[in-house]
């Protein structure tokens, strides 16, 4: 099961085997290489807690300070240790205070109980099935199906949604029979009584009453805070730069932050296609190609830029790999281009900050 996740966790593989629980983890090292090994176990008040976790906690330092003030000590500075010790100290309510992208499971040895949680918007995946009183879970379906009890069967609702509204789907479901996902902003507790699911947060829509100036200040603060919190890494970090508003704002902020803190020049990456400039057709929506705007950014911010050029046959060849990476059919050549783009980025950087989904917030489409 863990080997099925090796592409997402290429750096380490470890297992925790006990009488009632087996946990496996594949690690992509971002922070604290020495002290971030997983599964991670901590003994507190003569009870052992063990975590497997994928994600990044953006307010880890804030929570760590609070725990240190309460007398909790830390071996290292990775967010895995923060999540585990915060859960031990504060209990399940701590997920309401986490700011980040995560899916994790914590085994409570004394209670013989497993706690599972997924981030507020479901950025990180978490699938499970229950067979013969066994809870089997993983961050990808391809890992689940390596378990000898799991048999893949398509369900009617799943295939209907895939063809009708794909890649969207009803939260909590999958295209496979009896394989479910922990919904965004939900946690689960599994013990001898069975599975208990609970929602810990819900997005609320409220009237916007701020004036224009206050709105600008709020957006500026939120953008700056979101970007700054994602710059914590012990490995090479870069920014995707398409020339669009979202990636340009991110690149501008990180570049200025690096210069202010005397850090090396920021690496940026863009993707283009063979003969795109030759075949580009202007429109009211896009009067210039991406390269025009990328060049403006490079003049202003002097980043160490890398242009990745992909040919159409490569896109077609990568369609199946992109689908397998997602476990489901998705956005066709958008997925295969992103897969090829990331493969190229990985040669120079481990963390890439991007503006994915900003179009939906800032009206990037007509």
Tab-separated table of C-alpha atoms in Angstrom:
chain	number	residue	atom	x	y	z
A	1	UNK	CA	0.000	0.000	0.000
A	2	UNK	CA	2.760	2.456	0.890
A	3	UNK	CA	4.719	1.604	-2.251
A	4	UNK	CA	1.699	2.662	-4.316
A	5	UNK	CA	2.274	6.190	-2.932
A	6	UNK	CA	6.003	6.283	-3.725
A	7	UNK	CA	5.688	9.010	-6.390
A	8	UNK	CA	4.142	11.400	-3.885
A	9	UNK	CA	6.480	10.314	-1.084
A	10	UNK	CA	9.817	9.474	-2.717
A	11	UNK	CA	12.155	10.246	0.203
A	12	UNK	CA	11.261	7.782	2.998
A	13	UNK	CA	9.086	4.775	3.786
A	14	UNK	CA	8.299	3.620	7.332
A	15	UNK	CA	5.769	1.334	9.021
A	16	UNK	CA	4.139	1.059	12.460
A	17	UNK	CA	2.776	-2.421	13.180
A	18	UNK	CA	0.759	-3.165	16.315
A	19	UNK	CA	-1.876	-5.650	17.449
A	20	UNK	CA	-4.900	-3.662	16.261
A	21	UNK	CA	-3.369	-1.129	13.889
A	22	UNK	CA	-1.001	-1.046	10.918
A	23	UNK	CA	0.182	2.351	9.687
A	24	UNK	CA	2.405	3.088	6.700
A	25	UNK	CA	3.834	6.366	5.448
A	26	UNK	CA	5.703	7.712	2.419
A	27	UNK	CA	7.489	10.995	3.009
A	28	UNK	CA	8.301	13.966	0.831
A	29	UNK	CA	10.779	15.901	2.960
A	30	UNK	CA	9.959	19.621	3.233
A	31	UNK	CA	10.836	20.437	6.856
A	32	UNK	CA	13.161	19.051	9.542
A	33	UNK	CA	14.681	16.018	7.758
A	34	UNK	CA	16.099	14.600	11.015
A	35	UNK	CA	13.020	14.814	13.274
A	36	UNK	CA	10.106	14.465	10.870
A	37	UNK	CA	10.097	10.686	10.403
A	38	UNK	CA	6.672	9.035	10.200
A	39	UNK	CA	4.756	7.194	11.538
A	40	UNK	CA	5.615	9.351	14.584
A	41	UNK	CA	4.846	8.125	18.110
A	42	UNK	CA	4.698	10.109	21.366
A	43	UNK	CA	4.076	8.749	24.879
A	44	UNK	CA	2.126	11.077	27.175
A	45	UNK	CA	0.674	10.173	30.594
A	46	UNK	CA	1.649	6.513	29.992
A	47	UNK	CA	-0.368	6.415	26.726
A	48	UNK	CA	1.092	6.157	23.218
A	49	UNK	CA	-0.220	8.211	20.286
A	50	UNK	CA	0.951	7.574	16.699
A	51	UNK	CA	0.365	9.785	13.648
A	52	UNK	CA	0.586	9.480	9.862
A	53	UNK	CA	0.123	12.823	8.137
A	54	UNK	CA	0.289	14.512	4.752
A	55	UNK	CA	0.145	18.269	4.260
A	56	UNK	CA	1.461	21.547	5.616
A	57	UNK	CA	0.304	23.417	8.707
A	58	UNK	CA	0.679	27.159	8.071
A	59	UNK	CA	0.133	28.211	11.706
A	60	UNK	CA	2.419	25.536	13.170
A	61	UNK	CA	4.682	28.140	14.840
A	62	UNK	CA	1.731	29.839	16.562
A	63	UNK	CA	0.452	26.536	17.985
A	64	UNK	CA	3.985	25.387	18.923
A	65	UNK	CA	4.514	28.596	20.985
A	66	UNK	CA	1.227	28.004	22.804
A	67	UNK	CA	2.200	24.403	23.614
A	68	UNK	CA	5.680	25.412	24.816
A	69	UNK	CA	4.068	27.961	27.166
A	70	UNK	CA	1.926	25.076	28.492
A	71	UNK	CA	5.088	23.082	29.272
A	72	UNK	CA	5.154	20.809	26.188
A	73	UNK	CA	8.645	20.137	24.801
A	74	UNK	CA	9.634	19.459	21.170
A	75	UNK	CA	12.397	17.345	19.621
A	76	UNK	CA	12.390	19.228	16.310
A	77	UNK	CA	10.518	21.908	14.351
A	78	UNK	CA	8.393	19.883	11.880
A	79	UNK	CA	4.630	20.426	11.754
A	80	UNK	CA	3.955	16.681	12.213
A	81	UNK	CA	5.117	16.898	15.834
A	82	UNK	CA	3.012	20.050	16.335
A	83	UNK	CA	-0.172	18.354	15.078
A	84	UNK	CA	0.389	15.239	17.191
A	85	UNK	CA	1.167	17.103	20.426
A	86	UNK	CA	-1.596	19.660	19.841
A	87	UNK	CA	-4.073	16.784	19.457
A	88	UNK	CA	-2.792	15.121	22.655
A	89	UNK	CA	-3.029	18.383	24.623
A	90	UNK	CA	-6.165	20.020	23.186
A	91	UNK	CA	-8.116	17.012	21.872
A	92	UNK	CA	-10.102	16.731	18.650
A	93	UNK	CA	-11.289	20.389	18.774
A	94	UNK	CA	-7.782	21.479	17.740
A	95	UNK	CA	-8.641	20.820	14.063
A	96	UNK	CA	-10.872	23.924	14.159
A	97	UNK	CA	-7.771	26.023	14.817
A	98	UNK	CA	-5.486	24.466	12.222
A	99	UNK	CA	-4.650	26.704	9.256
A	100	UNK	CA	-3.315	24.557	6.463
A	101	UNK	CA	-3.798	21.676	4.064
A	102	UNK	CA	-3.846	18.268	5.701
A	103	UNK	CA	-5.140	14.772	6.050
A	104	UNK	CA	-3.948	12.730	9.003
A	105	UNK	CA	-4.705	9.774	11.259
A	106	UNK	CA	-3.805	9.466	14.958
A	107	UNK	CA	-3.958	6.151	16.823
A	108	UNK	CA	-4.761	6.304	20.554
A	109	UNK	CA	-3.341	3.097	22.028
A	110	UNK	CA	-5.125	3.307	25.418
A	111	UNK	CA	-8.542	3.946	23.885
A	112	UNK	CA	-7.912	1.592	20.932
A	113	UNK	CA	-9.259	4.393	18.768
A	114	UNK	CA	-8.305	6.012	15.456
A	115	UNK	CA	-8.899	9.710	14.748
A	116	UNK	CA	-8.919	10.843	11.087
A	117	UNK	CA	-9.220	14.440	9.833
A	118	UNK	CA	-9.221	16.349	6.562
A	119	UNK	CA	-8.609	20.065	5.959
A	120	UNK	CA	-11.326	22.696	5.630
A	121	UNK	CA	-11.551	22.640	1.820
A	122	UNK	CA	-10.449	19.068	1.159
A	123	UNK	CA	-7.198	20.054	-0.541
A	124	UNK	CA	-5.542	16.876	0.744
A	125	UNK	CA	-7.318	13.600	-0.125
A	126	UNK	CA	-8.355	10.890	2.367
A	127	UNK	CA	-10.229	7.728	1.296
A	128	UNK	CA	-11.521	4.820	3.346
A	129	UNK	CA	-13.580	1.647	3.242
A	130	UNK	CA	-14.847	-0.714	5.953
A	131	UNK	CA	-14.670	-4.450	5.193
A	132	UNK	CA	-15.258	-7.247	7.734
A	133	UNK	CA	-14.929	-4.733	10.596
A	134	UNK	CA	-11.603	-3.481	9.237
A	135	UNK	CA	-11.206	0.233	8.554
A	136	UNK	CA	-8.801	0.573	5.598
A	137	UNK	CA	-7.715	4.107	4.669
A	138	UNK	CA	-5.219	5.863	2.416
A	139	UNK	CA	-4.596	9.198	0.716
A	140	UNK	CA	-5.141	7.589	-2.703
A	141	UNK	CA	-7.464	4.899	-4.046
A	142	UNK	CA	-4.491	3.205	-5.722
A	143	UNK	CA	-3.083	2.482	-2.252
A	144	UNK	CA	-6.416	1.171	-0.943
A	145	UNK	CA	-6.707	-1.390	-3.722
A	146	UNK	CA	-3.372	-2.952	-2.772
A	147	UNK	CA	-5.055	-4.264	0.386
A	148	UNK	CA	-6.118	-7.912	-0.196
A	149	UNK	CA	-9.666	-7.309	1.111
A	150	UNK	CA	-10.421	-4.406	-1.258
A	151	UNK	CA	-12.071	-5.146	-4.585
A	152	UNK	CA	-12.776	-2.338	-7.049
A	153	UNK	CA	-16.321	-2.087	-8.388
A	154	UNK	CA	-17.800	0.922	-10.186
A	155	UNK	CA	-21.023	2.271	-8.695
A	156	UNK	CA	-23.844	3.763	-10.783
A	157	UNK	CA	-23.961	7.133	-9.033
A	158	UNK	CA	-20.186	7.541	-9.308
A	159	UNK	CA	-20.013	6.801	-13.023
A	160	UNK	CA	-23.096	8.991	-13.626
A	161	UNK	CA	-21.467	11.941	-11.874
A	162	UNK	CA	-18.185	11.336	-13.681
A	163	UNK	CA	-19.897	11.557	-17.077
A	164	UNK	CA	-22.383	14.262	-16.093
A	165	UNK	CA	-20.498	16.734	-13.894
A	166	UNK	CA	-16.920	15.346	-13.807
A	167	UNK	CA	-14.428	16.056	-12.386
A	168	UNK	CA	-16.823	17.384	-9.730
A	169	UNK	CA	-18.635	14.852	-7.517
A	170	UNK	CA	-20.833	14.600	-4.442
A	171	UNK	CA	-18.571	15.126	-1.407
A	172	UNK	CA	-17.882	11.944	0.535
A	173	UNK	CA	-18.342	9.620	-2.435
A	174	UNK	CA	-16.150	8.151	-5.160
A	175	UNK	CA	-16.794	6.369	-8.459
A	176	UNK	CA	-16.110	3.067	-6.687
A	177	UNK	CA	-18.571	1.026	-4.669
A	178	UNK	CA	-18.039	1.215	-0.879
A	179	UNK	CA	-14.997	3.505	-1.201
A	180	UNK	CA	-15.682	6.845	0.453
A	181	UNK	CA	-13.748	9.979	1.286
A	182	UNK	CA	-13.638	11.868	4.556
A	183	UNK	CA	-15.487	15.036	3.528
A	184	UNK	CA	-13.727	18.418	3.659
A	185	UNK	CA	-13.924	20.005	7.139
A	186	UNK	CA	-14.807	16.646	8.725
A	187	UNK	CA	-13.130	14.319	11.175
A	188	UNK	CA	-13.853	10.657	11.926
A	189	UNK	CA	-13.416	8.470	15.004
A	190	UNK	CA	-13.197	4.700	14.559
A	191	UNK	CA	-13.318	2.291	17.516
A	192	UNK	CA	-15.164	-0.824	18.710
A	193	UNK	CA	-18.455	1.097	18.444
A	194	UNK	CA	-17.913	1.726	14.714
A	195	UNK	CA	-17.323	4.888	12.681
A	196	UNK	CA	-18.421	8.335	13.864
A	197	UNK	CA	-18.201	11.273	11.399
A	198	UNK	CA	-18.460	14.931	12.398
A	199	UNK	CA	-18.271	18.294	10.617
A	200	UNK	CA	-15.974	20.755	12.410
A	201	UNK	CA	-16.307	23.840	10.164
A	202	UNK	CA	-18.633	25.311	7.553
A	203	UNK	CA	-18.122	28.170	5.108
A	204	UNK	CA	-20.552	31.004	5.831
A	205	UNK	CA	-21.703	33.508	3.224
A	206	UNK	CA	-22.298	36.963	4.726
A	207	UNK	CA	-23.123	40.389	3.225
A	208	UNK	CA	-20.015	42.408	2.294
A	209	UNK	CA	-20.256	45.696	4.211
A	210	UNK	CA	-16.656	47.032	3.997
A	211	UNK	CA	-15.969	50.109	1.878
A	212	UNK	CA	-13.538	49.955	-1.064
A	213	UNK	CA	-10.477	51.091	0.921
A	214	UNK	CA	-11.098	48.603	3.760
A	215	UNK	CA	-11.668	45.816	1.225
A	216	UNK	CA	-8.323	46.548	-0.455
A	217	UNK	CA	-6.536	46.495	2.909
A	218	UNK	CA	-8.190	43.193	3.865
A	219	UNK	CA	-7.356	41.521	0.547
A	220	UNK	CA	-3.770	42.797	0.753
A	221	UNK	CA	-3.363	41.447	4.298
A	222	UNK	CA	-4.920	38.056	3.477
A	223	UNK	CA	-2.821	37.582	0.333
A	224	UNK	CA	0.400	38.593	2.082
A	225	UNK	CA	-0.359	36.346	5.063
A	226	UNK	CA	-1.288	33.344	2.888
A	227	UNK	CA	1.840	33.650	0.725
A	228	UNK	CA	4.243	34.324	3.623
A	229	UNK	CA	3.034	31.276	5.566
A	230	UNK	CA	3.811	29.025	2.589
A	231	UNK	CA	7.475	30.018	2.316
A	232	UNK	CA	8.650	27.718	5.134
A	233	UNK	CA	10.802	24.922	3.669
A	234	UNK	CA	14.189	23.262	4.105
A	235	UNK	CA	14.249	22.353	0.402
A	236	UNK	CA	14.403	24.451	-2.812
A	237	UNK	CA	11.248	26.558	-3.309
A	238	UNK	CA	10.033	28.245	-6.494
A	239	UNK	CA	6.993	30.023	-7.932
A	240	UNK	CA	4.941	29.179	-10.998
A	241	UNK	CA	4.754	32.281	-13.218
A	242	UNK	CA	2.251	32.230	-16.076
A	243	UNK	CA	2.048	36.004	-16.448
A	244	UNK	CA	-1.495	35.976	-15.081
A	245	UNK	CA	-2.632	38.184	-12.208
A	246	UNK	CA	-2.541	35.426	-9.575
A	247	UNK	CA	0.957	34.060	-10.248
A	248	UNK	CA	2.311	37.598	-10.827
A	249	UNK	CA	1.085	38.783	-7.402
A	250	UNK	CA	2.667	35.726	-5.760
A	251	UNK	CA	5.946	36.150	-7.660
A	252	UNK	CA	6.085	39.875	-6.801
A	253	UNK	CA	5.534	39.232	-3.105
A	254	UNK	CA	8.027	36.337	-2.791
A	255	UNK	CA	10.668	38.154	-4.853
A	256	UNK	CA	10.410	41.274	-2.656
A	257	UNK	CA	10.433	39.110	0.495
A	258	UNK	CA	13.600	37.311	-0.682
A	259	UNK	CA	15.368	40.587	-1.480
A	260	UNK	CA	14.366	42.116	1.874
A	261	UNK	CA	15.742	39.085	3.727
A	262	UNK	CA	18.913	38.751	1.598
A	263	UNK	CA	17.851	35.364	0.250
A	264	UNK	CA	19.027	33.980	-3.125
A	265	UNK	CA	17.223	35.056	-6.284
A	266	UNK	CA	13.762	33.471	-6.651
A	267	UNK	CA	13.395	30.671	-9.219
A	268	UNK	CA	10.258	30.956	-11.371
A	269	UNK	CA	8.854	28.515	-13.928
A	270	UNK	CA	6.477	28.916	-16.867
A	271	UNK	CA	5.007	26.389	-19.284
A	272	UNK	CA	4.522	26.941	-23.005
A	273	UNK	CA	3.812	24.818	-26.053
A	274	UNK	CA	5.801	24.294	-29.262
A	275	UNK	CA	4.827	26.906	-31.919
A	276	UNK	CA	2.356	28.596	-29.548
A	277	UNK	CA	3.619	32.101	-30.353
A	278	UNK	CA	3.430	31.316	-34.087
A	279	UNK	CA	-0.168	30.085	-33.827
A	280	UNK	CA	-1.399	32.539	-31.166
A	281	UNK	CA	-4.629	34.369	-32.097
A	282	UNK	CA	-5.428	37.639	-30.305
A	283	UNK	CA	-8.801	38.199	-28.648
A	284	UNK	CA	-10.430	40.823	-26.398
A	285	UNK	CA	-10.002	38.374	-23.549
A	286	UNK	CA	-6.308	37.706	-24.238
A	287	UNK	CA	-4.716	40.398	-26.441
A	288	UNK	CA	-1.184	39.026	-25.901
A	289	UNK	CA	0.392	35.625	-25.278
A	290	UNK	CA	1.534	34.644	-21.767
A	291	UNK	CA	5.182	35.341	-22.657
A	292	UNK	CA	4.456	39.054	-23.125
A	293	UNK	CA	3.340	39.364	-19.488
A	294	UNK	CA	6.024	36.999	-18.181
A	295	UNK	CA	8.697	39.234	-19.778
A	296	UNK	CA	7.233	42.312	-18.043
A	297	UNK	CA	7.450	40.484	-14.701
A	298	UNK	CA	11.026	39.351	-15.350
A	299	UNK	CA	12.107	42.935	-16.120
A	300	UNK	CA	10.603	44.181	-12.853
A	301	UNK	CA	11.610	41.386	-10.497
A	302	UNK	CA	14.702	39.819	-12.095
A	303	UNK	CA	13.878	36.225	-11.126
A	304	UNK	CA	15.878	33.185	-12.196
A	305	UNK	CA	13.333	32.075	-14.809
A	306	UNK	CA	12.940	28.662	-16.446
A	307	UNK	CA	10.732	28.228	-19.524
A	308	UNK	CA	9.359	24.702	-19.946
A	309	UNK	CA	8.222	23.961	-23.530
A	310	UNK	CA	5.938	20.983	-24.180
A	311	UNK	CA	4.961	19.510	-27.552
A	312	UNK	CA	1.403	18.371	-28.341
A	313	UNK	CA	2.311	14.661	-28.761
A	314	UNK	CA	3.784	14.764	-25.216
A	315	UNK	CA	0.456	16.088	-23.888
A	316	UNK	CA	-1.416	13.241	-25.547
A	317	UNK	CA	1.055	10.625	-24.293
A	318	UNK	CA	0.717	11.912	-20.703
A	319	UNK	CA	-3.099	11.782	-20.595
A	320	UNK	CA	-3.216	8.276	-19.099
A	321	UNK	CA	-0.449	9.001	-16.578
A	322	UNK	CA	-2.307	12.140	-15.463
A	323	UNK	CA	-5.522	10.158	-14.971
A	324	UNK	CA	-3.655	7.496	-12.976
A	325	UNK	CA	-2.029	10.182	-10.833
A	326	UNK	CA	-5.498	11.491	-9.909
A	327	UNK	CA	-7.102	8.008	-9.705
A	328	UNK	CA	-9.986	9.432	-11.780
A	329	UNK	CA	-10.479	11.070	-15.191
A	330	UNK	CA	-10.121	14.832	-14.783
A	331	UNK	CA	-9.539	17.876	-16.972
A	332	UNK	CA	-7.874	16.118	-19.938
A	333	UNK	CA	-4.888	18.031	-21.371
A	334	UNK	CA	-4.956	20.561	-18.498
A	335	UNK	CA	-4.027	17.663	-16.208
A	336	UNK	CA	-1.381	16.210	-18.499
A	337	UNK	CA	0.268	19.612	-19.023
A	338	UNK	CA	0.352	20.172	-15.232
A	339	UNK	CA	1.867	16.707	-14.720
A	340	UNK	CA	4.608	17.352	-17.299
A	341	UNK	CA	5.176	20.880	-15.955
A	342	UNK	CA	5.628	19.566	-12.389
A	343	UNK	CA	7.961	16.787	-13.556
A	344	UNK	CA	10.216	19.466	-15.059
A	345	UNK	CA	9.995	21.711	-11.975
A	346	UNK	CA	10.912	18.771	-9.702
A	347	UNK	CA	14.372	18.654	-11.304
A	348	UNK	CA	15.163	22.006	-9.674
A	349	UNK	CA	12.713	22.488	-6.801
A	350	UNK	CA	10.622	20.471	-4.350
A	351	UNK	CA	8.061	23.136	-3.408
A	352	UNK	CA	6.220	25.223	-5.994
A	353	UNK	CA	3.919	28.061	-4.933
A	354	UNK	CA	1.116	28.634	-7.430
A	355	UNK	CA	-2.022	30.699	-7.930
A	356	UNK	CA	-4.276	27.748	-8.753
A	357	UNK	CA	-7.956	28.594	-8.009
A	358	UNK	CA	-7.371	32.371	-7.825
A	359	UNK	CA	-9.303	32.855	-11.070
A	360	UNK	CA	-12.459	31.721	-9.295
A	361	UNK	CA	-11.924	34.304	-6.526
A	362	UNK	CA	-10.686	37.267	-8.600
A	363	UNK	CA	-12.840	36.840	-11.722
A	364	UNK	CA	-9.977	35.771	-13.979
A	365	UNK	CA	-12.392	34.495	-16.630
A	366	UNK	CA	-15.040	36.510	-18.546
